[in-house]
JSON list of C-alpha atoms in Angstrom, two decimals:
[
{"chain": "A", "resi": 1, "resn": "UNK", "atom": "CA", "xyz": [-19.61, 22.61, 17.39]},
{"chain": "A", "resi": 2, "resn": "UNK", "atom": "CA", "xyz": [-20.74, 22.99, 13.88]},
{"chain": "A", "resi": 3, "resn": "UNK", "atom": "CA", "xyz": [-21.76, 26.63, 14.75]},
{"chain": "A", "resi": 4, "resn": "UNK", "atom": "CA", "xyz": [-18.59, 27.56, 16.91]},
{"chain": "A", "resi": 5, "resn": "UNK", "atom": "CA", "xyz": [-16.44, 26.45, 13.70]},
{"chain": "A", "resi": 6, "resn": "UNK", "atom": "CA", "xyz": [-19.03, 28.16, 10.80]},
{"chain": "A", "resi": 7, "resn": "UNK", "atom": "CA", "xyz": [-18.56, 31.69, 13.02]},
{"chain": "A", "resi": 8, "resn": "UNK", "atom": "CA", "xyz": [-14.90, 31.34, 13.38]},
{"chain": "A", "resi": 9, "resn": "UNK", "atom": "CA", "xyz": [-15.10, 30.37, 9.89]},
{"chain": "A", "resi": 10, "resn": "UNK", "atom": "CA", "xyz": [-16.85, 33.43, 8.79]},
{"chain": "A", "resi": 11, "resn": "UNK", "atom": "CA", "xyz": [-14.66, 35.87, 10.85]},
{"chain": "A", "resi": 12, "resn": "UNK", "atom": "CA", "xyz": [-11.21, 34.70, 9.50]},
{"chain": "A", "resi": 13, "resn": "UNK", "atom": "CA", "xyz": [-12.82, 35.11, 5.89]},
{"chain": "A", "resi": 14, "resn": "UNK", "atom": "CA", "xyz": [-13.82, 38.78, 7.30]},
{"chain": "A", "resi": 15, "resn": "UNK", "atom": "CA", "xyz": [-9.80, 38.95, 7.92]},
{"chain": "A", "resi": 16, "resn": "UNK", "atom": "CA", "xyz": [-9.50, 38.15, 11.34]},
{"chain": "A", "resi": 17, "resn": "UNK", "atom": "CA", "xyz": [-5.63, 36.48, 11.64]},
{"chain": "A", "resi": 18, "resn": "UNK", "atom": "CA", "xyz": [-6.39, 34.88, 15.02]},
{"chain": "A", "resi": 19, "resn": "UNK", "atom": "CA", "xyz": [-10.11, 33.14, 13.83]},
{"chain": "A", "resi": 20, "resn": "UNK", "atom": "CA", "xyz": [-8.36, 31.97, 11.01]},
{"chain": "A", "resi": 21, "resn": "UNK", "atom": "CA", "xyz": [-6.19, 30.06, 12.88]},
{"chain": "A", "resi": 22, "resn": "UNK", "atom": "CA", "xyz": [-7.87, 28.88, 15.44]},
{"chain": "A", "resi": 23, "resn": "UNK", "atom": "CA", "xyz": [-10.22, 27.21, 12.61]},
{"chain": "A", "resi": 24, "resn": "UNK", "atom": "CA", "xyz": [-7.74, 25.86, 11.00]},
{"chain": "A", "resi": 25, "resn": "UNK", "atom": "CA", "xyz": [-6.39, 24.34, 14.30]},
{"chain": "A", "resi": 26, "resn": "UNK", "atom": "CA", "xyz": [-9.54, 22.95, 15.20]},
{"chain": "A", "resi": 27, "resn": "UNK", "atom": "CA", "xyz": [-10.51, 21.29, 11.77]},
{"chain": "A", "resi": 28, "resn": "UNK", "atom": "CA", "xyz": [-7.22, 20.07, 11.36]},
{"chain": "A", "resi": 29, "resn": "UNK", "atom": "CA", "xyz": [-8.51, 17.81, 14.79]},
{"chain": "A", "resi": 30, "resn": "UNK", "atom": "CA", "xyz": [-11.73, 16.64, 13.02]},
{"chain": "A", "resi": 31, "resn": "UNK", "atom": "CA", "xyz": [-9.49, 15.99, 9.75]},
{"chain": "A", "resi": 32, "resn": "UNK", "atom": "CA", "xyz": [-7.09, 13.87, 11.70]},
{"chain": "A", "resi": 33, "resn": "UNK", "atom": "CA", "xyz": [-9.59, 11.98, 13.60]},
{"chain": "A", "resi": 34, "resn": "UNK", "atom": "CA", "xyz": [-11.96, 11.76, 9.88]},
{"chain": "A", "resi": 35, "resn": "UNK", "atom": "CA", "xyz": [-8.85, 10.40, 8.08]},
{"chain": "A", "resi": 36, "resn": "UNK", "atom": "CA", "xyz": [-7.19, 8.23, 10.76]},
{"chain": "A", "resi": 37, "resn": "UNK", "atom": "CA", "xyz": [-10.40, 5.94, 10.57]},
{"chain": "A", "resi": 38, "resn": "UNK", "atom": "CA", "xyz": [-10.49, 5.91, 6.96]},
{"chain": "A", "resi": 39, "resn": "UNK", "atom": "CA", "xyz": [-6.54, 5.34, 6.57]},
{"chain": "A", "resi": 40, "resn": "UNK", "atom": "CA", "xyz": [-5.75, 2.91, 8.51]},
{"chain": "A", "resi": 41, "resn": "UNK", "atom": "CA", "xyz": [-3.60, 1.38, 6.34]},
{"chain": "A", "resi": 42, "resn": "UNK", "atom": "CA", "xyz": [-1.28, 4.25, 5.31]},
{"chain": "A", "resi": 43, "resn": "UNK", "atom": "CA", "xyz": [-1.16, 6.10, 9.88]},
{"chain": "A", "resi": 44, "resn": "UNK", "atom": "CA", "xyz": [2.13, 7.47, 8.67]},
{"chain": "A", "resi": 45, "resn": "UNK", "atom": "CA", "xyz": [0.20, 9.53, 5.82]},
{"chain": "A", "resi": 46, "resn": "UNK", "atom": "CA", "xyz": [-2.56, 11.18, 7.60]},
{"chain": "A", "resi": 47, "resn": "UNK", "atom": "CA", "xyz": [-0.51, 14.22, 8.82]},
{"chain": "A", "resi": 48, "resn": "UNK", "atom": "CA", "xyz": [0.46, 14.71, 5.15]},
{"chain": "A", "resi": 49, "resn": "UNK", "atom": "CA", "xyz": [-3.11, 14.56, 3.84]},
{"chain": "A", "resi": 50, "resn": "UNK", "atom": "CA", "xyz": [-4.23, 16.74, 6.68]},
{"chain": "A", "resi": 51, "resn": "UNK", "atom": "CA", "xyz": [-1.79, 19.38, 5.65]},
{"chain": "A", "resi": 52, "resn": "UNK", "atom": "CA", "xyz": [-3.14, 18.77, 2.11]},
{"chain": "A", "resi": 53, "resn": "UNK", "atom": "CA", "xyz": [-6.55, 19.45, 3.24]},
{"chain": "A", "resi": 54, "resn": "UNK", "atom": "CA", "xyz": [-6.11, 22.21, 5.05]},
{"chain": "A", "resi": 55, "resn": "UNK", "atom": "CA", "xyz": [-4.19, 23.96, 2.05]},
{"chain": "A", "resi": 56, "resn": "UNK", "atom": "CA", "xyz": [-6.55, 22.98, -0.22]},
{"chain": "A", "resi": 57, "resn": "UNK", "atom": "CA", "xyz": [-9.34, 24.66, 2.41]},
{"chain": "A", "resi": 58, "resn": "UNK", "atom": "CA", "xyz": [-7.18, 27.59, 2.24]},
{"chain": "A", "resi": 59, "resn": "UNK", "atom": "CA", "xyz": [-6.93, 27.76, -1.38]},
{"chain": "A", "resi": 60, "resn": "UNK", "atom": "CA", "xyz": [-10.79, 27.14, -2.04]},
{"chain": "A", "resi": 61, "resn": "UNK", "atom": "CA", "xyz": [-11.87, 29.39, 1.03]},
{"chain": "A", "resi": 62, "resn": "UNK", "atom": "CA", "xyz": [-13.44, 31.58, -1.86]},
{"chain": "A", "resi": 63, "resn": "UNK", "atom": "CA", "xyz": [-16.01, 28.61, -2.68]},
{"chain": "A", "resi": 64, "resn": "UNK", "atom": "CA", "xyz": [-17.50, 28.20, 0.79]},
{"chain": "A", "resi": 65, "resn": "UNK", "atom": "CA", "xyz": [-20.96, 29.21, 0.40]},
{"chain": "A", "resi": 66, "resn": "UNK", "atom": "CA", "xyz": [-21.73, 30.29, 4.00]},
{"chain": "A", "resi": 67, "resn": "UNK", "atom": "CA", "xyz": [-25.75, 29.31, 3.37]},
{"chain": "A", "resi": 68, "resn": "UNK", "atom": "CA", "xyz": [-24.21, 25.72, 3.59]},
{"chain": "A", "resi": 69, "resn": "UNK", "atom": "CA", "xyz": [-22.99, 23.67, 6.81]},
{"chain": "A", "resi": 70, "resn": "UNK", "atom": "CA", "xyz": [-18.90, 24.40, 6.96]},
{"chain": "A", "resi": 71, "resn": "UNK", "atom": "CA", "xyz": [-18.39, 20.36, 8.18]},
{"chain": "A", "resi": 72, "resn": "UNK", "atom": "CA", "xyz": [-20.32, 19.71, 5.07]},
{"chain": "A", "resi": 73, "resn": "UNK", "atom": "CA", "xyz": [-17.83, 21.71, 2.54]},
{"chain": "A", "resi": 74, "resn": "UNK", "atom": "CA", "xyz": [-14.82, 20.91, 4.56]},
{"chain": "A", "resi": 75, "resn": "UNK", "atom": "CA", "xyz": [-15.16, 16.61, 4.62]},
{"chain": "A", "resi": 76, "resn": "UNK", "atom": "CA", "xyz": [-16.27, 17.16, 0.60]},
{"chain": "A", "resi": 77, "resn": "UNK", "atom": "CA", "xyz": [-12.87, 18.66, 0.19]},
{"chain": "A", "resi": 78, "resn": "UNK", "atom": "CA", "xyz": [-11.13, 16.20, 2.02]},
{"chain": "A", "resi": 79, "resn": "UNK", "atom": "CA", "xyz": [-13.22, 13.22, 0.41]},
{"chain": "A", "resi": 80, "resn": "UNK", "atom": "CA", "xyz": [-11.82, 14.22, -2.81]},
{"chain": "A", "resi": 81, "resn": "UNK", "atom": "CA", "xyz": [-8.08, 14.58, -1.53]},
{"chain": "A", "resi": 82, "resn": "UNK", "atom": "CA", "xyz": [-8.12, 11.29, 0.39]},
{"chain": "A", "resi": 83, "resn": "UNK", "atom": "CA", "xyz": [-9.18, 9.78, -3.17]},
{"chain": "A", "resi": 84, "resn": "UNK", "atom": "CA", "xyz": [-6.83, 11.38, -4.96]},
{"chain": "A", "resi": 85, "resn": "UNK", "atom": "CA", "xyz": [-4.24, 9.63, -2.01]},
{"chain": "A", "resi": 86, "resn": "UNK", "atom": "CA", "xyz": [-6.11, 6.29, -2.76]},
{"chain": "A", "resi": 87, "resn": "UNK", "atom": "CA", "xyz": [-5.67, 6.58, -6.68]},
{"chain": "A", "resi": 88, "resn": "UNK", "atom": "CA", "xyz": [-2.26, 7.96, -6.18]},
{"chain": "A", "resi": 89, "resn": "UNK", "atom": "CA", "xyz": [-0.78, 5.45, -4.05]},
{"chain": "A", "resi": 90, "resn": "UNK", "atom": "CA", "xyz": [-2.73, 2.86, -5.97]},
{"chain": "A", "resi": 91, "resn": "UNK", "atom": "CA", "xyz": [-1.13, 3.57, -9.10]},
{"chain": "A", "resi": 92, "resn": "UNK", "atom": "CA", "xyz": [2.26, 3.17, -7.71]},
{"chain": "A", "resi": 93, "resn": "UNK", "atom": "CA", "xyz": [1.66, 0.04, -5.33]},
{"chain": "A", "resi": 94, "resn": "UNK", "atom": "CA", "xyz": [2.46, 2.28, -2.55]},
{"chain": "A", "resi": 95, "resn": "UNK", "atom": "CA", "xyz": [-0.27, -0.10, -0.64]},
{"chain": "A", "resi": 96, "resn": "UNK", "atom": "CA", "xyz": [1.09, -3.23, -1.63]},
{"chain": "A", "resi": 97, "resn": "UNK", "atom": "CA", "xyz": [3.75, -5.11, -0.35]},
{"chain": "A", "resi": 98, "resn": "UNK", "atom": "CA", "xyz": [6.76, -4.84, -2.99]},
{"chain": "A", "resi": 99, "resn": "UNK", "atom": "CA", "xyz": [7.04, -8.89, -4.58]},
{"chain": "A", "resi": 100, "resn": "UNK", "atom": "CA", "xyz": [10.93, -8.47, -4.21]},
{"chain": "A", "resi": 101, "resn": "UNK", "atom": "CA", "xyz": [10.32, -8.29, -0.32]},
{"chain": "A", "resi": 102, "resn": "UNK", "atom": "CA", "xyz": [8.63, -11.85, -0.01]},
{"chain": "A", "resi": 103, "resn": "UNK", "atom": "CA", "xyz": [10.49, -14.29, 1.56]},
{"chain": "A", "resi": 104, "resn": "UNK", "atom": "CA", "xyz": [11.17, -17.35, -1.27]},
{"chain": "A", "resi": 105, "resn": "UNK", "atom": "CA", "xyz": [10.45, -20.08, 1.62]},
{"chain": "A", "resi": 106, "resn": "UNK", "atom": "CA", "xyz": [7.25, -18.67, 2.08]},
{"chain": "A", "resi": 107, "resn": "UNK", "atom": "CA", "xyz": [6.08, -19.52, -1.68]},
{"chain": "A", "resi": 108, "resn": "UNK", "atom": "CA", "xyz": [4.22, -21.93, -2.73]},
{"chain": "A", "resi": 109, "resn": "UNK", "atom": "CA", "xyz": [5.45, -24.09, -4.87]},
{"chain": "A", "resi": 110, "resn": "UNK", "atom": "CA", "xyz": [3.86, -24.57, -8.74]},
{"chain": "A", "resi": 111, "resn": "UNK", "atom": "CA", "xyz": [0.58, -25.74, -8.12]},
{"chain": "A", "resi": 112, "resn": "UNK", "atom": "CA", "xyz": [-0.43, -29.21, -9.80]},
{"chain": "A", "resi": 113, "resn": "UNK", "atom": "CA", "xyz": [-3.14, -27.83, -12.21]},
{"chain": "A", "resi": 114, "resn": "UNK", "atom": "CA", "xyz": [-5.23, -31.12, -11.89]},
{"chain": "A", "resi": 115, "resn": "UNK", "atom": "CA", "xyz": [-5.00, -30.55, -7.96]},
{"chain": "A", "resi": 116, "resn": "UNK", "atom": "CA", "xyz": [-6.24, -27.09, -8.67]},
{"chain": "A", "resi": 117, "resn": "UNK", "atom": "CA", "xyz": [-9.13, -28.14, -10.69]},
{"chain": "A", "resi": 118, "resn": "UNK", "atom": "CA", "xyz": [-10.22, -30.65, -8.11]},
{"chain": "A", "resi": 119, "resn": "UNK", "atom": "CA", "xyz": [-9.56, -28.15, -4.87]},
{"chain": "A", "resi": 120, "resn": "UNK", "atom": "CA", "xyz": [-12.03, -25.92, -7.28]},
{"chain": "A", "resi": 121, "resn": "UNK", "atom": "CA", "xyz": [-14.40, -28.28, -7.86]},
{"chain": "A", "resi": 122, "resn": "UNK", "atom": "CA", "xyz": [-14.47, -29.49, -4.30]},
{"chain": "A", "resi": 123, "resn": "UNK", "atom": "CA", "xyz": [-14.98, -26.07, -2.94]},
{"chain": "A", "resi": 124, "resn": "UNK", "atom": "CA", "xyz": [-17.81, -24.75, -5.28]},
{"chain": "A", "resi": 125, "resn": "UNK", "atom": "CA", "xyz": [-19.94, -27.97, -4.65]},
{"chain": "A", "resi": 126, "resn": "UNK", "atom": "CA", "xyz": [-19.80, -26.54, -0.94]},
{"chain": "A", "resi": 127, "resn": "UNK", "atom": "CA", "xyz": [-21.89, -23.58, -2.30]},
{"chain": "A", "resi": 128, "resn": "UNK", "atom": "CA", "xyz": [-26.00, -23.29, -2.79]},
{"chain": "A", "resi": 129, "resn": "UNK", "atom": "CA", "xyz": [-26.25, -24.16, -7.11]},
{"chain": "A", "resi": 130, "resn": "UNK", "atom": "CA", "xyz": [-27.10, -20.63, -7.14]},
{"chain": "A", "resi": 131, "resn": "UNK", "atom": "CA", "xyz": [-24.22, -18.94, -5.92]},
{"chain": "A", "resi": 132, "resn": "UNK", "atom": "CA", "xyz": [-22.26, -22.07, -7.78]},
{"chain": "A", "resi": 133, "resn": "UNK", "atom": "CA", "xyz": [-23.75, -21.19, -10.78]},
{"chain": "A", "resi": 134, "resn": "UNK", "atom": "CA", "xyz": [-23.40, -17.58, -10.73]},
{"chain": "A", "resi": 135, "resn": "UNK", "atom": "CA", "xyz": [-19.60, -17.54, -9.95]},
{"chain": "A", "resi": 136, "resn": "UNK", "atom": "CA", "xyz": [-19.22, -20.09, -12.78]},
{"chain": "A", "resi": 137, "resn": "UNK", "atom": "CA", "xyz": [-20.16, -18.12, -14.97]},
{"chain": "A", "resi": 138, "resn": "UNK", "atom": "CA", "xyz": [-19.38, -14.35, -14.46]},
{"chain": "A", "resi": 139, "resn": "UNK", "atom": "CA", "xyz": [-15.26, -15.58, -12.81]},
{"chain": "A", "resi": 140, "resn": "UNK", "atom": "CA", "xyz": [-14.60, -18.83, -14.66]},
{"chain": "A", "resi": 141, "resn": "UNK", "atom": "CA", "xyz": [-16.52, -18.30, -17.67]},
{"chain": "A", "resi": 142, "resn": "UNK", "atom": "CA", "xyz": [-15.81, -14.49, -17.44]},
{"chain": "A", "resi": 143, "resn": "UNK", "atom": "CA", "xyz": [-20.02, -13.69, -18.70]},
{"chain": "A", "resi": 144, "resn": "UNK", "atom": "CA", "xyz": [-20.45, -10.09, -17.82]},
{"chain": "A", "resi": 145, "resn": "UNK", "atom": "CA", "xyz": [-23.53, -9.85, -15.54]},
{"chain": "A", "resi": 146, "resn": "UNK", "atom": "CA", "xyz": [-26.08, -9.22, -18.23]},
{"chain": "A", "resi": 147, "resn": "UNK", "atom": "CA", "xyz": [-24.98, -11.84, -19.94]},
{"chain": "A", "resi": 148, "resn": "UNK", "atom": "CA", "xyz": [-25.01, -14.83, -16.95]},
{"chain": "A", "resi": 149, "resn": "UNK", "atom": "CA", "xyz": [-28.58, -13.09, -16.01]},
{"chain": "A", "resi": 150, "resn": "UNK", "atom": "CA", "xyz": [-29.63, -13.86, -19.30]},
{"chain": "A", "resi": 151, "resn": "UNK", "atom": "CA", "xyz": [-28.25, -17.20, -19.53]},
{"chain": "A", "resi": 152, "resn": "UNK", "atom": "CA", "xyz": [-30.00, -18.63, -16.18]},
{"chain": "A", "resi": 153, "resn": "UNK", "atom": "CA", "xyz": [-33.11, -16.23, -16.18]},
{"chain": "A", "resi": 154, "resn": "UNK", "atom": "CA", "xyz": [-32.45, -14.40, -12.87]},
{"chain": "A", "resi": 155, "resn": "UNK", "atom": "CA", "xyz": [-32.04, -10.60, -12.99]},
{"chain": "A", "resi": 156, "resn": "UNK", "atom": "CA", "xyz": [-28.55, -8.69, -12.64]},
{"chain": "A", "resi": 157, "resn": "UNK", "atom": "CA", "xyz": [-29.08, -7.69, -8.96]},
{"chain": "A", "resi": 158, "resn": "UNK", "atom": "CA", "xyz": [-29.77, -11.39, -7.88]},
{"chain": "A", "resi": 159, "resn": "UNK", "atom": "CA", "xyz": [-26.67, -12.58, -9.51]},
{"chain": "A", "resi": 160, "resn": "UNK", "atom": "CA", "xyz": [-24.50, -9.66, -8.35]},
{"chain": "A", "resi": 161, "resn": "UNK", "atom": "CA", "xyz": [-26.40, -11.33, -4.81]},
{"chain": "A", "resi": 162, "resn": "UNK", "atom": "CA", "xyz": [-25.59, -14.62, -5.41]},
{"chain": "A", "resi": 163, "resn": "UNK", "atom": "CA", "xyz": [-21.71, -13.77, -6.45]},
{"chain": "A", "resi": 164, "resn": "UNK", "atom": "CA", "xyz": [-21.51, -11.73, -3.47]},
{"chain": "A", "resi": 165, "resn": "UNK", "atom": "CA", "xyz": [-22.32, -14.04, -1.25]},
{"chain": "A", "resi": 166, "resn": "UNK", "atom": "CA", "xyz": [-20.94, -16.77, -2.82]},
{"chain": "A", "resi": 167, "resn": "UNK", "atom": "CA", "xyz": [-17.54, -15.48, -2.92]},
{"chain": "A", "resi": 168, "resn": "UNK", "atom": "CA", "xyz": [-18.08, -14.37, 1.01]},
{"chain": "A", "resi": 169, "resn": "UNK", "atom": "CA", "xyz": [-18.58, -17.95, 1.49]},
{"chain": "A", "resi": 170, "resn": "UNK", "atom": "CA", "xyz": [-15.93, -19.23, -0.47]},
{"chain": "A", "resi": 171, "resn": "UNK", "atom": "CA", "xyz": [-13.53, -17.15, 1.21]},
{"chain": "A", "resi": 172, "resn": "UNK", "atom": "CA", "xyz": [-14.80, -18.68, 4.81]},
{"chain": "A", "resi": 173, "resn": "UNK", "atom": "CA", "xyz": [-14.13, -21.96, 3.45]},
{"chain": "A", "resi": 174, "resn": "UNK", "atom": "CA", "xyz": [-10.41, -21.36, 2.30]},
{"chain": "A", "resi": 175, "resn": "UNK", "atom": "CA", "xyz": [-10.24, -19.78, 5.99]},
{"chain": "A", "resi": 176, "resn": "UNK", "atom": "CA", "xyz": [-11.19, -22.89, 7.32]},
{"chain": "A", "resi": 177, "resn": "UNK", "atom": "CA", "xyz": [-8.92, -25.08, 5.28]},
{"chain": "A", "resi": 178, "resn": "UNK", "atom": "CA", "xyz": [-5.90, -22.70, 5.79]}
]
């Protein structure tokens, strides 16, 4: 496949009208199927950010250094145009659910902050003392990692670890309670 595209590639750069297009045809498939599985939020964008690929292929067809795999060049290209969706949408809350939508009912109501403390409390003493400890201090203390490494004598890496999991397992108990 990668050496059918890479030839047709090569010919529609020579000027060949009906390579070019049949290229841009078939990587527009790949592109779909490539951004379809990392979109699956946002289905009703992919065609958009396919298009936006392929122009941006189009555009940059100068750069293609034909030493190099064409798949490679062409998914780098699209990479940086699905991030630039990611951090464009992001920025505007296009993937998040507008507040104004959310049905009042299904609020809850102000939280008792002693009852907080205590649903806190209760949860974290489900956790090993390690992952306890590490969450205490780098989310409720707000310690940057250096700093809670420092403070208990285990390096960053085993308290980004210990966080990690920790949190993982928090969230499995708040499933379970839910």
């Amino acid at each position: 496949m990668e050496s059918e595209l890479k030839a047709l590639w090569l010919q529609a750069q020579a000027g060949d009208e009906t390579a070019y297009r049949d290229v841009l045809g078939r990587i527009a498939r790949l592109l779909r199927a490539y951004l379809r599985r990392r979109m699956a939020g946002s289905l009703d964008d992919v065609e958009d950010l396919v298009q936006e690929c392929l122009l941006a292929l189009h555009l940059q067809r100068a750069s293609y250094d034909p030493t190099q795999p064409l798949s490679a060049w062409v998914y780098a290209i699209s990479r940086h145009k699905l991030i630039d969706f990611w951090r464009r949408n992001r920025r505007y809350g296009a993937l998040n659910d507008p507040i104004d939508d959310v049905d009042e009912l299904l609020l809850a109501g102000e939280a008792n902050e002693a009852t907080s403390h205590v649903d806190l409390a209760r949860l974290l003493g489900e956790l090993p003392d390690a992952q306890r400890r590490a969450i205490e201090l780098t989310k409720l203390e707000g310690l940057s990692v250096a700093e809670a490494a420092a403070r208990i004598g285990m390096s960053e890496g085993a308290i980004r670890v210990q966080v990690h999991r920790g949190l993982k397992r928090l969230s499995l108990l708040v499933k379970v309670v839910i």
